XYZ file of C-alpha atoms in Angstrom:
381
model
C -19.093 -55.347 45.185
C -21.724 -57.553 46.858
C -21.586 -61.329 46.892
C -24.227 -63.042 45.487
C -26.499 -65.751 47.607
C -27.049 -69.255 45.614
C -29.794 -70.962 46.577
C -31.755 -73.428 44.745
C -34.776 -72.415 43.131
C -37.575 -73.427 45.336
C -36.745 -72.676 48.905
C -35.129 -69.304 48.648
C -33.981 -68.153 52.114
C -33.226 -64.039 52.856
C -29.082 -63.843 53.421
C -27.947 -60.743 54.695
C -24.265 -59.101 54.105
C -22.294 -58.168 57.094
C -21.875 -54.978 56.093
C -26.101 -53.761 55.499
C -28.981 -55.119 56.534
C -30.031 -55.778 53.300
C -30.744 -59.042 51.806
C -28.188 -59.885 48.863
C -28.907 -60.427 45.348
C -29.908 -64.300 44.343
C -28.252 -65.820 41.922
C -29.271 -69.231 40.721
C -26.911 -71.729 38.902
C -26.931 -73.767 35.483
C -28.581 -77.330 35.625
C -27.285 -79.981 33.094
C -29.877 -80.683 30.267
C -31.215 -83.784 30.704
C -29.450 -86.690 28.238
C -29.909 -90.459 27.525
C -27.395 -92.826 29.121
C -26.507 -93.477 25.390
C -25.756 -90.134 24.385
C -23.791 -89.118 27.249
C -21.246 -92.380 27.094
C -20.332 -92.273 23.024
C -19.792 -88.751 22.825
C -16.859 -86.802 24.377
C -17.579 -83.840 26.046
C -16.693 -80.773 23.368
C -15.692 -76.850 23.968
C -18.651 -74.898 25.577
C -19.638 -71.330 25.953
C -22.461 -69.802 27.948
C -24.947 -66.919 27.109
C -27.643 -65.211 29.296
C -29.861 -62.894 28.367
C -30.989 -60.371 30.608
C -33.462 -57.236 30.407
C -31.734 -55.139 33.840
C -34.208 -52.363 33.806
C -33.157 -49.112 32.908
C -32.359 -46.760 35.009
C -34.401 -44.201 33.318
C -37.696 -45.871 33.994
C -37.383 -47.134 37.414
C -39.954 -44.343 38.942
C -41.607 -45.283 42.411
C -44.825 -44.770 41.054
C -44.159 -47.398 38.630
C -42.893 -49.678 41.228
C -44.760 -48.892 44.250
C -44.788 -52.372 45.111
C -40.550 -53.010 45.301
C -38.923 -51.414 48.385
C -37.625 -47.765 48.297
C -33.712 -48.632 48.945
C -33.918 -51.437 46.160
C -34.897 -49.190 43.403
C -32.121 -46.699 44.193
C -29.382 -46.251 41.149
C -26.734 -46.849 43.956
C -27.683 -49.681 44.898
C -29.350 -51.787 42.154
C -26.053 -50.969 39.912
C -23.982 -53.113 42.471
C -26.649 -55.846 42.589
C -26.781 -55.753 38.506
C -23.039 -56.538 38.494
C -22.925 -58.566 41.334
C -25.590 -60.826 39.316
C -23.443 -60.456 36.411
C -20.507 -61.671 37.340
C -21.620 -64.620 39.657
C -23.189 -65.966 36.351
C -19.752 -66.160 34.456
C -21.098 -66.207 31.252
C -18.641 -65.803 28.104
C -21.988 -63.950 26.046
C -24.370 -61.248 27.767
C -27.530 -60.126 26.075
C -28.372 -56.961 27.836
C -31.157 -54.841 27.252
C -32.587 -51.359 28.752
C -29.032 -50.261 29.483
C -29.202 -46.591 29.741
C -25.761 -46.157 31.665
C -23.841 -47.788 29.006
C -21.074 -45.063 28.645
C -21.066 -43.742 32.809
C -21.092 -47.413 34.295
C -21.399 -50.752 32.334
C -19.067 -50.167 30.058
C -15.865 -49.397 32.094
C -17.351 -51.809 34.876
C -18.044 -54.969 32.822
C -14.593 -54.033 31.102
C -12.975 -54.544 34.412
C -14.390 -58.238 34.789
C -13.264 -59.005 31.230
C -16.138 -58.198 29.158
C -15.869 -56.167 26.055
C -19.045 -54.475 24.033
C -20.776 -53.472 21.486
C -23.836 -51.143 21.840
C -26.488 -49.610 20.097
C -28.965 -46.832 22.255
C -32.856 -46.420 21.393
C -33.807 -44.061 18.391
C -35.360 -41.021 19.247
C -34.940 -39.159 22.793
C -34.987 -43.232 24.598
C -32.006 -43.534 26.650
C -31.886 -46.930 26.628
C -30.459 -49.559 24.238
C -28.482 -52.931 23.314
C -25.514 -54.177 24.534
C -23.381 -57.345 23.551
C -20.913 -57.986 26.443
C -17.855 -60.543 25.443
C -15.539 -62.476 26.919
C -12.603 -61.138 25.265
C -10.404 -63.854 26.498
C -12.750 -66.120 24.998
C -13.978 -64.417 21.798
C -12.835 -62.433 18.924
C -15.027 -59.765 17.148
C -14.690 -59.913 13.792
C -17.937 -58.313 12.010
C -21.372 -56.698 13.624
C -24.308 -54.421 11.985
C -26.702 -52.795 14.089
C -30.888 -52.918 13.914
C -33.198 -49.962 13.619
C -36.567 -51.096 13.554
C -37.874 -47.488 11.984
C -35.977 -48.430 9.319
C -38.803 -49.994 8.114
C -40.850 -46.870 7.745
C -38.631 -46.786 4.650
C -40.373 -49.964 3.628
C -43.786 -47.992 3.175
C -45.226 -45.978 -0.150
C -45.478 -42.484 0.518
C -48.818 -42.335 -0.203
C -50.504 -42.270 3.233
C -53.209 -45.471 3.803
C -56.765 -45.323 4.800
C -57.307 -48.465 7.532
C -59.378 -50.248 4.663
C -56.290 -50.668 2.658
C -55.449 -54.473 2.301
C -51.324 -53.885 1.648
C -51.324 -52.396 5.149
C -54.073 -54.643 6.593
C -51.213 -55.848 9.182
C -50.601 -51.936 10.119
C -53.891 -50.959 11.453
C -54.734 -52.217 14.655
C -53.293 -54.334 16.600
C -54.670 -57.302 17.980
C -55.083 -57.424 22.054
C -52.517 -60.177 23.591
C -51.778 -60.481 27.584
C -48.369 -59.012 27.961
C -46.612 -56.950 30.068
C -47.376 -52.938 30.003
C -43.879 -51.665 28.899
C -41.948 -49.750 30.700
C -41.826 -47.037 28.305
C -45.298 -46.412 29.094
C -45.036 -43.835 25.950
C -48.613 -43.001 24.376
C -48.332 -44.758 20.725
C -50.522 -41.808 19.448
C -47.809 -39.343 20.619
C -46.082 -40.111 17.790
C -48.799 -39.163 15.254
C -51.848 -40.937 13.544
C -51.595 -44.179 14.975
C -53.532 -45.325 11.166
C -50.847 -44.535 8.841
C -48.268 -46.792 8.869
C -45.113 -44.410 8.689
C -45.967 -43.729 12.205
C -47.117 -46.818 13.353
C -43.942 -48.050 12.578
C -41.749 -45.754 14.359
C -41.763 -47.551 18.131
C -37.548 -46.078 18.459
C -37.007 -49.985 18.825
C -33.183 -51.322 18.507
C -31.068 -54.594 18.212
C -27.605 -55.795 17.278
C -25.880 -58.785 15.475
C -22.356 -59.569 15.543
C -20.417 -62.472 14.447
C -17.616 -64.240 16.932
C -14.831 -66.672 16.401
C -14.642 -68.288 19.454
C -11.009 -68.614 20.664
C -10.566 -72.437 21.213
C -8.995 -75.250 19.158
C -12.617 -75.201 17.062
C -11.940 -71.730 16.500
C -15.593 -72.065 15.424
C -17.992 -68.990 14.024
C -21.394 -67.708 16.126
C -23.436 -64.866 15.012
C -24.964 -63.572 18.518
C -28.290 -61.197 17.543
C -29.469 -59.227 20.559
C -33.129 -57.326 20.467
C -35.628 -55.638 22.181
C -38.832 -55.750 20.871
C -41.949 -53.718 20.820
C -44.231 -53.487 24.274
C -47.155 -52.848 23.541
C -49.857 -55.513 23.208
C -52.252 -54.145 21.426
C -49.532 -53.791 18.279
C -48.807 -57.265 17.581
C -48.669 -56.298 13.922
C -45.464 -53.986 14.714
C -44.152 -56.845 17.118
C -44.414 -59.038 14.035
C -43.212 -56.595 11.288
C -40.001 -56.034 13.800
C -39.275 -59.640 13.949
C -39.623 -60.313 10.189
C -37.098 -57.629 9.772
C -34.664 -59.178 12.339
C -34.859 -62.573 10.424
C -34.529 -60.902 7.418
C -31.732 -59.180 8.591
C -29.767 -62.128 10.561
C -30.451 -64.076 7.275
C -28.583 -61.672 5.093
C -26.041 -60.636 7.736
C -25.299 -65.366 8.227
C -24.796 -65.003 4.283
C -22.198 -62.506 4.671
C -20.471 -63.829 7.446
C -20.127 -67.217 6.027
C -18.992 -66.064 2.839
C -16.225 -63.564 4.303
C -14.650 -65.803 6.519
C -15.524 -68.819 4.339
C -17.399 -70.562 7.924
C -20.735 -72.152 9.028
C -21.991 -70.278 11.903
C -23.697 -70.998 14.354
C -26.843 -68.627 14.670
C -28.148 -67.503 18.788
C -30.584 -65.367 18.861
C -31.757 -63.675 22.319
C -33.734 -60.459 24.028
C -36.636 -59.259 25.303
C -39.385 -59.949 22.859
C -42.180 -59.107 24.885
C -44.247 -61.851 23.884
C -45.613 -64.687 25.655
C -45.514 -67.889 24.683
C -48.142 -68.944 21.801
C -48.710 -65.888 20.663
C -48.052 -64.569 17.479
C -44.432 -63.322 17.282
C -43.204 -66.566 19.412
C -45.488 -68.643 16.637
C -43.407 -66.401 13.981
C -39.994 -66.966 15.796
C -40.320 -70.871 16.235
C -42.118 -71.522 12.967
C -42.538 -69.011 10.777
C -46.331 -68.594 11.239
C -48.121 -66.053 13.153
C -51.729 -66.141 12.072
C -51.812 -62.934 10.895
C -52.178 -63.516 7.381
C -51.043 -66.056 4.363
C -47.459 -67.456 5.447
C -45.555 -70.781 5.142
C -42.752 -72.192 6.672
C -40.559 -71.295 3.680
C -41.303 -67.884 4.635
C -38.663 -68.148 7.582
C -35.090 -67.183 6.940
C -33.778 -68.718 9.929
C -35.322 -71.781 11.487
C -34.906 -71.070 15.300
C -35.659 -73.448 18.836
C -36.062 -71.685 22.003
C -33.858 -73.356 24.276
C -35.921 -73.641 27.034
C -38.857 -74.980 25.035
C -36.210 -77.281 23.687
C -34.687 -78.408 27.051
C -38.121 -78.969 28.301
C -40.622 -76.115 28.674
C -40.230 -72.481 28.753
C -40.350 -70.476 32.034
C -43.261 -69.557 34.043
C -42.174 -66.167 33.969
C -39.190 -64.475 33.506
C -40.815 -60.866 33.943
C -42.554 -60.357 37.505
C -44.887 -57.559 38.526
C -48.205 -57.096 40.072
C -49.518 -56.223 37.261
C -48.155 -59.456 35.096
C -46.066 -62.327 35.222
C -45.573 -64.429 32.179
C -42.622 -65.292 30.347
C -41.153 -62.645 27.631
C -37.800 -63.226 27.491
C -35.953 -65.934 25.129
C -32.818 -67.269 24.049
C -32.821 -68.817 20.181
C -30.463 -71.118 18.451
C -30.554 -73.178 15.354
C -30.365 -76.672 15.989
C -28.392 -78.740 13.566
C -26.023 -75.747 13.120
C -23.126 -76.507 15.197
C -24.151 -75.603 18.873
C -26.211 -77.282 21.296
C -27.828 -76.464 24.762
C -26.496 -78.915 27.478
C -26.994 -76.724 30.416
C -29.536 -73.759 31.590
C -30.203 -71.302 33.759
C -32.752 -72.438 36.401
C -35.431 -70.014 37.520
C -37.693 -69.335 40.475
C -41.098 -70.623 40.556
C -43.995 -68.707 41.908
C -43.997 -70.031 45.283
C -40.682 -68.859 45.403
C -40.528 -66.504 48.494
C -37.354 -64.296 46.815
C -40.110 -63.132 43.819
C -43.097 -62.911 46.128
C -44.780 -59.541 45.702
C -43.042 -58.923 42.625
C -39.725 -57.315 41.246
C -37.759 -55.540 41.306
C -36.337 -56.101 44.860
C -33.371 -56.381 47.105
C -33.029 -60.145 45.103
C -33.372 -59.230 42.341
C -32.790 -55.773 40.586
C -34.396 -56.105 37.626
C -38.496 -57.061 37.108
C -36.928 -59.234 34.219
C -34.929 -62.377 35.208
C -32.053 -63.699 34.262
C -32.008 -66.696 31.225
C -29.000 -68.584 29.981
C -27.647 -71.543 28.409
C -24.600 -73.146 28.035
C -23.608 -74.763 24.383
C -21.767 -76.964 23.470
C -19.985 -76.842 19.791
C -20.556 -79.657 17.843
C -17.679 -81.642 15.965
């Protein structure tokens, strides 16, 4: 396997293995959140765990004339699967968040099983390739209960009577509104599936996520429910982006009711994926405080209060997806403060000056056009 090349954030230098002329995949390290004197004197440090989320790019969609801008040897399955891992492993986290992983059964399962990881996985509706995966620390976690998400389960949730686009019960299902995000990798026409007006197709994006509680193996033996999602790309369907993330609340709410009462616990709720939404917009508004915009809400509308950590540990990312075509922050890692866990450390990223991200990704630093994001938590007493 390659080693990986730290190097601090800003002033990213090209290091080059013996062996190739290649540069080596970066890998940045977890900064302590920032704490008052007070704080970090009358409390004793408690047991922590780490989680990163991480959107590696599958396989499947990494075409050259998608990508015209990354070099030709960096885009290669042979190499980009070494720097994945590589970049896997030198972030030791006890949690991974993976999504787009379309070589679940040939490589990452048998490979992340060798450093210690156990999974869970759930692949793409439809004829995607691509899904979910929950890597573990099995050392350092127990399984004990996890339900998968199919977001076309909520074509169920529609009459069968087929809507005009004047209907106000589907007002949210007809046309999108336009936000500034990424064009997804899918790059899948939304009218192939069907009339793009009735809401039993509009519905049906083959969109995935998974939930599963842990009992973390430590004196606390304490209870986290990790949910891992990928959202809807495109931006011109922010009604499906938010329908999809109402039904993940709804879900993680039930599926935290459940949990608690079977193994008579408080968990601890972490939320984290790809969202593909930016900051401000409608499903982060949704996410953060249960209000999108997009019709009559209230905060009591939200099953599961949720912080992004970032936002929470001072500001998210300037991006943590990085093309030509866009660069903006989609990915995010959610918790619920007050419920046992804390962020005390994250994942620093690059900045755009940063030469290692400078004409966009993927590239021999980085495999992925998604970065990295973690945290490290610490479980309350």
């Amino acid at each position: 396997m390659l080693r990986c090349s730290f190097l601090p954030p800003r002033f990213s230098v090209a290091r080059y293995s013996k062996m190739s002329t290649a540069p080596l995949p970066i890998c940045r390290k977890f900064v302590p959140v920032e704490q008052s004197e007070v704080t970090s004197i009358s409390k004793t440090d408690g047991f922590k765990f780490r989680l990163v989320s991480y959107n590696i790019l599958a396989q499947a969609y990494v075409k050259s004339i998608r990508f015209p801008h990354s070099p030709g040897p960096s885009i290669k399955w042979k190499a980009r699967s070494q720097a994945i891992l590589t970049v896997l492993k030198s972030l030791e986290a006890d949690f991974f968040c993976l999504q787009e992983v379309d070589e679940y059964d040939t490589f990452y399962k048998n490979n992340m099983a060798s450093l210690g990881y156990s999974s869970i996985y759930i692949q793409r509706s439809g004829k995607k390739r691509d899904g979910c995966g929950i890597f573990y620390k099995q050392d350092n976690a127990e399984l004990v209960i996890e339900e998968k998400i199919d977001y076309n389960d909520l074509v169920a949730t529609v009459e069968d009577e087929k809507p005009s686009s004047s209907d106000d019960g589907n007002e949210l299902l007809v046309g999108g509104n336009k936000e500034e995000t990424k064009a997804g990798s899918e790059k899948e026409n939304p009218a192939d599936h069907g009339d793009p007006n009735d809401p039993r197709v509009r519905l049906k994006r083959d969109c995935v996520g998974t939930m599963a509680a842990f009992r973390l193996k430590n004196p606390t033996s304490h209870y986290v429910i990790i949910a891992n999602t990928h959202i809807y790309w495109d931006p011109e369907w922010a009604d499906v982006k938010i329908a999809q993330a109402k039904y993940l609340l709804s879900r993680l709410a039930d599926f935290k009711i459940l949990v608690a009462k079977k193994f008579d616990c408080s968990p601890s709720v972490i939320v984290a994926g790809d969202f593909n939404s930016t900051p401000g917009d409608q499903v982060y508004q949704y996410l953060v405080s249960g209000t999108s915009g997009m019709g009559p809400e209230s905060m009591d509308d939200l099953p599961i209060p949720l912080s992004s950590v970032y936002a929470f540990v001072g500001g998210e990312p300037e991006f943590t997806n990085c093309t030509p075509g866009f660069t903006g922050t989609l990915d995010y890692i959610l918790f619920s403060p007050d419920q046992g866990v804390k962020p005390v450390n994250y994942l620093e990223l690059p900045v755009a000056e940063s030469p290692d991200v400078s004409g966009g990704l993927p590239n021999h630093f980085h495999p992925s056009d998604h970065l990295p994001i973690g945290a490290e938590f610490e479980v309350e007493s």
